[in-house]
Coordinates of C-alpha atoms (C1' of nucleotides) in Angstrom, one line a residue:
Chain Z
X1 CA 155.8 123.8 147.3
X2 CA 152.4 123.4 149.1
X3 CA 153.0 123.9 152.6
X4 CA 151.1 123.1 155.8
X5 CA 154.1 122.6 157.8
X6 CA 154.4 125.0 160.6
X7 CA 158.1 125.0 161.1
X8 CA 161.3 124.0 159.2
X9 CA 160.7 120.1 158.6
X10 CA 164.5 119.6 158.6
X11 CA 165.2 120.9 162.0
X12 CA 162.1 119.5 163.5
X13 CA 163.2 116.0 162.1
X14 CA 166.7 116.4 163.6
X15 CA 165.3 117.2 167.1
X16 CA 163.2 114.0 166.9
X17 CA 166.2 112.1 165.7
X18 CA 168.3 113.2 168.4
X19 CA 165.6 112.6 171.0
X20 CA 164.9 109.0 169.8
X21 CA 168.8 108.4 169.8
X22 CA 168.9 109.6 173.4
X23 CA 165.8 107.8 174.8
X24 CA 166.8 104.4 173.2
X25 CA 170.2 105.1 174.8
X26 CA 169.3 106.2 178.5
X27 CA 165.6 106.7 178.7
X28 CA 163.3 109.5 178.7
X29 CA 164.6 110.9 181.9
X30 CA 168.2 110.6 181.0
X31 CA 168.5 113.7 178.8
X32 CA 167.5 117.3 178.8
X33 CA 166.2 119.7 176.2
X34 CA 169.7 121.2 176.3
X35 CA 171.3 117.9 175.2
X36 CA 169.0 117.9 172.3
X37 CA 169.9 121.5 171.5
X38 CA 173.7 120.8 171.4
X39 CA 173.2 117.5 169.4
X40 CA 171.4 119.5 166.7
X41 CA 173.7 122.6 166.9
X42 CA 171.0 125.1 168.2
X43 CA 170.1 126.4 171.6
X44 CA 167.7 125.3 174.1
X45 CA 165.3 128.0 173.5
X46 CA 165.1 127.2 169.9
X47 CA 164.2 123.6 170.6
X48 CA 161.3 124.9 172.6
X49 CA 160.2 126.9 169.7
X50 CA 159.7 123.6 167.5
X51 CA 158.3 121.9 170.6
X52 CA 156.8 123.9 173.6
X53 CA 157.4 121.0 175.9
X54 CA 159.7 118.0 176.6
X55 CA 156.8 115.7 176.6
X56 CA 155.6 116.9 173.3
X57 CA 159.1 115.8 172.0
X58 CA 158.6 112.4 173.6
X59 CA 155.1 111.8 172.1
X60 CA 156.1 113.0 168.7
X61 CA 159.0 110.5 168.7
X62 CA 156.9 107.7 169.6
X63 CA 154.2 108.5 167.0
X64 CA 157.0 108.8 164.2
X65 CA 158.5 105.5 165.5
X66 CA 155.4 103.6 165.7
X67 CA 154.3 104.7 162.2
X68 CA 157.6 103.7 160.7
X69 CA 157.6 100.3 162.3
X70 CA 154.3 99.4 161.2
X71 CA 155.1 100.7 157.8
X72 CA 158.1 98.3 157.7
X73 CA 156.2 95.4 158.8
X74 CA 153.6 95.9 156.0
X75 CA 150.5 93.5 155.6
X76 CA 150.3 90.9 158.3
X77 CA 148.2 88.6 156.1
X78 CA 150.7 88.5 153.3
X79 CA 153.1 85.7 154.0
X80 CA 153.3 82.2 152.8
X81 CA 153.5 80.3 156.1
X82 CA 154.1 81.3 159.7
X83 CA 157.7 80.8 159.6
X84 CA 158.2 83.7 156.8
X85 CA 156.0 85.9 158.9
X86 CA 158.0 85.4 162.2
X87 CA 161.3 85.6 160.1
X88 CA 159.9 88.9 158.9
X89 CA 158.9 90.2 162.1
X90 CA 162.3 89.3 163.8
X91 CA 164.0 90.9 161.0
X92 CA 162.5 94.3 161.9
X93 CA 163.9 94.0 165.5
X94 CA 167.2 92.8 164.4
X95 CA 167.7 95.6 162.2
X96 CA 166.7 98.1 164.8
X97 CA 169.8 96.6 166.9
X98 CA 172.1 96.3 163.8
X99 CA 171.3 99.6 162.2
X100 CA 171.1 101.8 165.3
X101 CA 173.0 99.7 167.8
X102 CA 170.0 100.4 170.1
X103 CA 167.1 98.8 171.9
X104 CA 163.4 99.3 170.8
X105 CA 162.4 102.6 171.8
X106 CA 159.2 101.4 173.3
X107 CA 161.0 98.7 175.3
X108 CA 162.9 101.4 177.0
X109 CA 159.9 103.6 177.6
X110 CA 157.9 100.5 178.7
X111 CA 160.2 99.8 181.4
X112 CA 160.1 103.3 182.9
X113 CA 156.5 103.9 182.1
X114 CA 155.6 104.7 185.8
X115 CA 157.9 107.9 185.4
X116 CA 156.7 109.1 182.1
X117 CA 154.2 112.0 181.2
X118 CA 150.9 110.6 180.5
X119 CA 151.2 111.1 176.8
X120 CA 154.3 109.2 176.5
X121 CA 153.1 106.4 178.5
X122 CA 150.1 106.2 176.3
X123 CA 151.8 106.2 173.1
X124 CA 154.0 103.3 174.5
X125 CA 150.9 101.2 175.4
X126 CA 149.6 101.9 171.8
X127 CA 152.8 100.7 170.3
X128 CA 152.6 97.5 172.0
X129 CA 148.9 97.0 171.2
X130 CA 149.4 97.5 167.6
X131 CA 152.3 95.3 167.5
X132 CA 150.5 92.4 169.4
X133 CA 147.5 92.9 166.8
X134 CA 150.0 92.5 163.9
X135 CA 151.6 89.4 165.0
X136 CA 148.3 87.9 166.1
X137 CA 147.0 88.5 162.6
X138 CA 150.1 87.3 160.9
X139 CA 150.1 84.1 163.0
X140 CA 146.4 83.4 162.5
X141 CA 146.5 83.9 158.9
X142 CA 149.8 82.3 158.0
X143 CA 149.7 79.7 160.6
X144 CA 146.2 78.5 160.7
X145 CA 146.1 79.1 164.5
X146 CA 143.0 80.2 166.6
X147 CA 142.7 83.8 167.8
X148 CA 143.5 82.9 171.4
X149 CA 146.7 80.8 170.5
X150 CA 148.0 83.2 168.1
X151 CA 147.4 86.0 170.7
X152 CA 149.2 83.8 173.2
X153 CA 152.2 83.2 170.8
X154 CA 152.3 86.5 169.6
X155 CA 152.6 87.9 173.3
X156 CA 155.5 85.5 173.7
X157 CA 157.4 86.7 170.6
X158 CA 157.2 90.4 171.4
X159 CA 158.4 89.7 175.0
X160 CA 161.2 87.7 174.0
X161 CA 162.3 90.3 171.3
X162 CA 161.9 93.2 173.6
X163 CA 163.8 91.4 176.3
X164 CA 166.5 90.3 174.0
X165 CA 167.4 93.7 172.9
X166 CA 167.7 94.8 176.6
X167 CA 169.8 91.9 177.3
X168 CA 172.0 92.3 174.5
X169 CA 172.6 96.1 175.2
X170 CA 173.3 95.2 179.0
X171 CA 175.6 92.3 178.3
X172 CA 177.4 94.4 175.5
X173 CA 177.2 92.0 172.5
X174 CA 174.8 91.3 169.7
X175 CA 175.4 87.6 170.2
X176 CA 172.7 87.5 172.7
X177 CA 170.0 88.5 170.3
X178 CA 171.3 86.0 167.8
X179 CA 171.1 83.3 170.4
X180 CA 167.4 83.8 170.8
X181 CA 166.4 84.5 167.1
X182 CA 168.3 81.6 165.6
X183 CA 166.7 78.5 166.4
X184 CA 164.6 78.8 169.6
X185 CA 162.2 81.3 168.5
X186 CA 161.0 78.9 165.9
X187 CA 159.8 76.8 168.8
X188 CA 157.0 79.2 169.1
X189 CA 155.7 77.7 165.9
X190 CA 155.2 74.4 167.7
Chain N
X1 CA 174.9 92.8 220.0
X2 CA 178.1 92.6 218.0
X3 CA 178.4 95.4 215.5
X4 CA 180.1 96.1 212.3
X5 CA 177.4 98.1 210.8
X6 CA 178.1 101.7 210.3
X7 CA 174.5 103.2 210.5
X8 CA 171.2 102.0 211.7
X9 CA 170.3 99.0 209.7
X10 CA 166.5 99.7 209.8
X11 CA 166.7 103.2 208.3
X12 CA 169.3 102.1 205.9
X13 CA 167.0 99.3 204.6
X14 CA 163.9 101.5 204.4
X15 CA 165.9 103.9 201.9
X16 CA 166.9 100.8 199.9
X17 CA 163.2 99.6 200.0
X18 CA 162.0 102.9 198.7
X19 CA 164.7 103.2 196.0
X20 CA 164.0 99.9 194.8
X21 CA 160.3 100.6 194.5
X22 CA 160.9 103.9 192.7
X23 CA 163.3 102.4 190.3
X24 CA 161.1 99.5 189.4
X25 CA 158.3 102.1 189.0
X26 CA 159.9 104.6 187.0
X27 CA 163.5 104.1 186.4
X28 CA 166.9 105.5 188.0
X29 CA 166.5 108.8 186.7
X30 CA 162.8 109.1 187.6
X31 CA 163.1 109.9 191.1
X32 CA 165.4 112.1 193.5
X33 CA 167.0 111.8 196.8
X34 CA 164.2 114.1 198.3
X35 CA 161.7 111.6 197.0
X36 CA 163.4 108.9 198.8
X37 CA 163.7 111.1 202.0
X38 CA 160.0 111.9 201.9
X39 CA 159.1 108.2 201.5
X40 CA 161.0 107.0 204.6
X41 CA 160.1 110.2 206.8
X42 CA 163.3 112.1 206.9
X43 CA 165.1 114.9 204.9
X44 CA 167.1 114.6 202.1
X45 CA 170.5 115.4 204.1
X46 CA 169.9 112.6 206.1
X47 CA 169.7 110.2 203.1
X48 CA 173.0 111.5 202.3
X49 CA 174.2 110.4 205.7
X50 CA 173.5 106.9 205.2
X51 CA 174.6 106.9 201.4
X52 CA 177.0 109.9 200.2
X53 CA 175.8 109.6 196.7
X54 CA 172.5 108.6 194.6
X55 CA 174.7 106.2 192.6
X56 CA 175.6 104.5 195.9
X57 CA 171.9 103.9 196.6
X58 CA 171.5 102.5 193.3
X59 CA 174.4 100.1 193.4
X60 CA 173.4 98.9 197.0
X61 CA 169.9 98.2 195.7
X62 CA 171.0 96.2 193.0
X63 CA 173.5 94.2 195.1
X64 CA 170.7 93.3 197.5
X65 CA 168.3 92.5 194.9
X66 CA 170.6 90.2 193.1
X67 CA 171.5 88.4 196.3
X68 CA 168.0 87.9 197.3
X69 CA 166.9 86.7 193.7
X70 CA 169.6 84.2 193.8
X71 CA 168.9 83.1 197.2
X72 CA 165.3 82.6 196.5
X73 CA 166.5 80.5 193.2
X74 CA 168.4 78.0 195.3
X75 CA 170.7 75.2 193.8
X76 CA 170.1 74.9 190.0
X77 CA 171.2 71.2 190.1
X78 CA 168.5 70.2 192.5
X79 CA 165.4 69.8 190.3
X80 CA 163.8 66.4 189.1
X81 CA 163.5 67.4 185.5
X82 CA 163.7 70.6 183.3
X83 CA 160.0 71.3 183.7
X84 CA 160.3 71.6 187.5
X85 CA 163.4 73.8 187.2
X86 CA 161.6 76.0 184.5
X87 CA 158.5 76.5 186.7
X88 CA 160.7 77.2 189.7
X89 CA 162.5 80.0 187.5
X90 CA 159.5 81.5 186.3
X91 CA 157.6 81.3 189.7
X92 CA 160.3 83.7 191.0
X93 CA 159.5 86.2 188.2
X94 CA 155.8 85.7 188.6
X95 CA 156.0 86.4 192.5
X96 CA 158.1 89.7 191.6
X97 CA 155.1 90.8 189.6
X98 CA 152.3 89.5 192.0
X99 CA 153.9 90.4 195.2
X100 CA 155.3 93.8 194.3
X101 CA 153.1 94.8 191.3
X102 CA 156.3 95.6 189.7
X103 CA 158.9 94.6 186.7
X104 CA 162.2 93.1 187.6
X105 CA 164.7 95.8 188.8
X106 CA 167.3 95.0 186.4
X107 CA 164.8 94.8 183.4
X108 CA 164.2 98.6 184.0
X109 CA 167.8 99.3 184.5
X110 CA 169.0 97.4 181.5
X111 CA 166.7 99.3 179.5
X112 CA 168.2 102.7 180.4
X113 CA 171.6 101.5 180.9
X114 CA 173.2 104.0 178.9
X115 CA 172.1 106.7 181.2
X116 CA 173.2 105.1 184.4
X117 CA 176.3 105.8 186.6
X118 CA 179.0 103.3 185.8
X119 CA 178.5 101.2 189.1
X120 CA 174.9 100.9 188.5
X121 CA 175.2 99.6 184.9
X122 CA 177.9 97.1 186.0
X123 CA 175.7 95.6 188.7
X124 CA 173.0 95.3 186.3
X125 CA 175.2 93.4 183.9
X126 CA 176.2 91.1 186.8
X127 CA 172.6 90.3 187.6
X128 CA 172.0 89.2 184.1
X129 CA 175.2 87.1 183.9
X130 CA 174.4 85.3 187.1
X131 CA 170.8 84.5 186.1
X132 CA 172.0 83.2 182.7
X133 CA 174.4 81.0 184.5
X134 CA 171.8 79.6 186.9
X135 CA 169.4 79.0 184.2
X136 CA 172.1 77.2 182.0
X137 CA 173.1 75.0 184.7
X138 CA 169.4 74.1 185.7
X139 CA 168.8 73.1 182.2
X140 CA 172.0 71.3 181.6
X141 CA 171.6 69.5 184.7
X142 CA 167.9 68.5 184.8
X143 CA 167.2 68.5 181.0
X144 CA 170.3 66.8 179.7
X145 CA 171.2 69.5 177.2
X146 CA 174.4 70.4 176.0
X147 CA 176.1 73.6 177.4
X148 CA 175.6 75.4 174.1
X149 CA 171.8 74.5 173.9
X150 CA 171.2 75.1 177.5
X151 CA 172.7 78.4 177.2
X152 CA 170.7 79.4 174.0
X153 CA 167.5 78.3 175.8
X154 CA 168.5 80.2 179.1
X155 CA 168.7 83.4 177.0
X156 CA 165.3 82.9 175.5
X157 CA 163.8 82.3 178.7
X158 CA 165.4 85.3 180.4
X159 CA 164.5 87.6 177.6
X160 CA 161.0 86.5 177.4
X161 CA 160.5 86.9 181.1
X162 CA 162.1 90.2 181.4
X163 CA 159.9 91.4 178.4
X164 CA 156.9 89.9 179.7
X165 CA 157.0 92.2 182.8
X166 CA 157.6 95.1 181.0
X167 CA 154.8 94.4 178.6
X168 CA 152.4 93.6 181.5
X169 CA 153.3 96.6 183.2
X170 CA 152.8 98.8 180.0
X171 CA 149.4 97.1 179.0
X172 CA 148.2 97.4 182.5
X173 CA 147.4 93.8 183.1
X174 CA 149.0 90.7 184.6
X175 CA 147.2 88.6 182.0
X176 CA 150.0 89.3 179.6
X177 CA 152.4 87.6 181.9
X178 CA 150.3 84.5 182.3
X179 CA 149.9 84.3 178.6
X180 CA 153.4 83.6 178.1
X181 CA 154.2 81.6 181.3
X182 CA 151.2 79.4 181.1
X183 CA 152.1 76.8 178.0
X184 CA 154.3 78.7 175.5
X185 CA 157.3 78.8 177.7
X186 CA 156.9 75.0 178.2
X187 CA 158.1 75.0 174.3
X188 CA 161.3 76.2 175.3
X189 CA 161.8 72.5 176.4
X190 CA 161.5 71.2 173.1
Chain W
dG1 C1' 171.1 110.3 213.1
dT2 C1' 168.8 114.0 211.9
dC3 C1' 167.9 118.7 211.3
dT4 C1' 168.5 123.7 208.9
dA5 C1' 170.8 126.2 205.6
dT6 C1' 173.0 126.6 201.7
dA7 C1' 175.9 125.8 197.7
dA8 C1' 176.4 124.7 192.9
dT9 C1' 174.5 123.1 189.0
dT10 C1' 170.8 121.4 185.9
dT11 C1' 166.2 121.7 184.3
dG12 C1' 162.1 122.9 181.7
dA13 C1' 160.4 127.0 179.9
dT14 C1' 159.4 132.1 178.8
dA15 C1' 160.2 136.9 176.9
dG16 C1' 161.8 139.7 173.7
dA17 C1' 165.7 141.3 170.4
dC18 C1' 167.2 140.3 165.6
Chain R
dG1 C1' 164.0 130.5 163.5
dT2 C1' 167.5 131.3 166.2
dC3 C1' 169.6 134.0 169.6
dT4 C1' 170.6 136.2 174.6
dA5 C1' 169.0 136.7 178.9
dT6 C1' 166.5 135.1 182.6
dC7 C1' 163.5 132.6 185.6
dA8 C1' 161.6 129.5 189.1
dA9 C1' 162.0 125.1 190.4
dA10 C1' 164.5 120.8 191.1
dT11 C1' 168.6 118.3 192.0
dT12 C1' 172.9 116.3 194.3
dA13 C1' 175.6 117.3 197.6
dT14 C1' 178.0 119.5 201.8
dA15 C1' 178.6 122.2 206.3
dG16 C1' 177.8 122.6 211.0
dA17 C1' 174.4 122.8 214.9
dC18 C1' 171.6 119.9 217.9

DNA sequence: GTCTATAATTTGATAGAC
DNA sequence: GTCTATCAAATTATAGAC
């Protein structure tokens, strides 16, 4: 196989998987490189072979998460009506909760952004900017809204969804997320 | 003066002030007791005189924050119309951002709840429950909504406000919060 | 109430053998 | 790639003097 990878892709991905899980559970400062090592069955020194610094792990986790999230969203101009676009976007967040039982990675990181390495904080900001851009385009394209109005509603949606995940986790039930995604969010349409 | 306080109220409060500020900036695991000590001009050992454990500081910060927040909210059944009730509630969050330049304490803690001491996590949950209760009562009393509908909209509002503060902080501007509180939130009314 | 001193553990990271 | 061994620094917390 043609290779440009520096290290074993598999173990590297396992490290990122474990780190993502731990950040989404307890934040960036809530775990150590030793925790990561134990989770993937190696020693801390070996983790540092794959990623020289912990901040590097964080930055890589965000980059991968952002890319996957946008991939799953697809083309924002491809929906028949704003309702379908919104349902699609809400679905991405619902799956993050249902599939992983966890909050959005960047919701966690955004909350503690003042205590993050610069790279990690910057990646978090980019995630939000790209999501607002996607939502704004989706609402403008399929909802026939002005740019300003679309942006305003995109912001409301993103904020509500991030907040709903945090509330759900804190209150210990998924009912909370459904309370906001069933009905009320449709009011964003008008 | 009649005293039942164990330690100097002033220094104790300074410690809680510093801890609250730091949690709201970078999360519970983003600062140390030495950081607190430096902020209030004493040594770490003296911090432990006032609060034996760091978790104790966290729990005390939440308790005080929750009490103040509910005090500022007042009686949920005292508003002439749901619009006034909502404006009042949104105002409390806006002031938290404008006055302190910071996110809601429990928005941060809720995001990293899996990495918190049990007491601190429990306090966070209570804050959310009491806020949902207040909002539900306010919307039911002044909006003439059913309990179920009032709870659903209360959840949407709380989620949107918590999320908006996190987004604002992450994107580095207060415009984000205003984008959601001006207009769009009124759609929660119907 | 605050200090110095210190204990016990954890943390992020490196050196060098295999 | 992974290990053992180790480091320097940081962290929570305690003991005991003032």
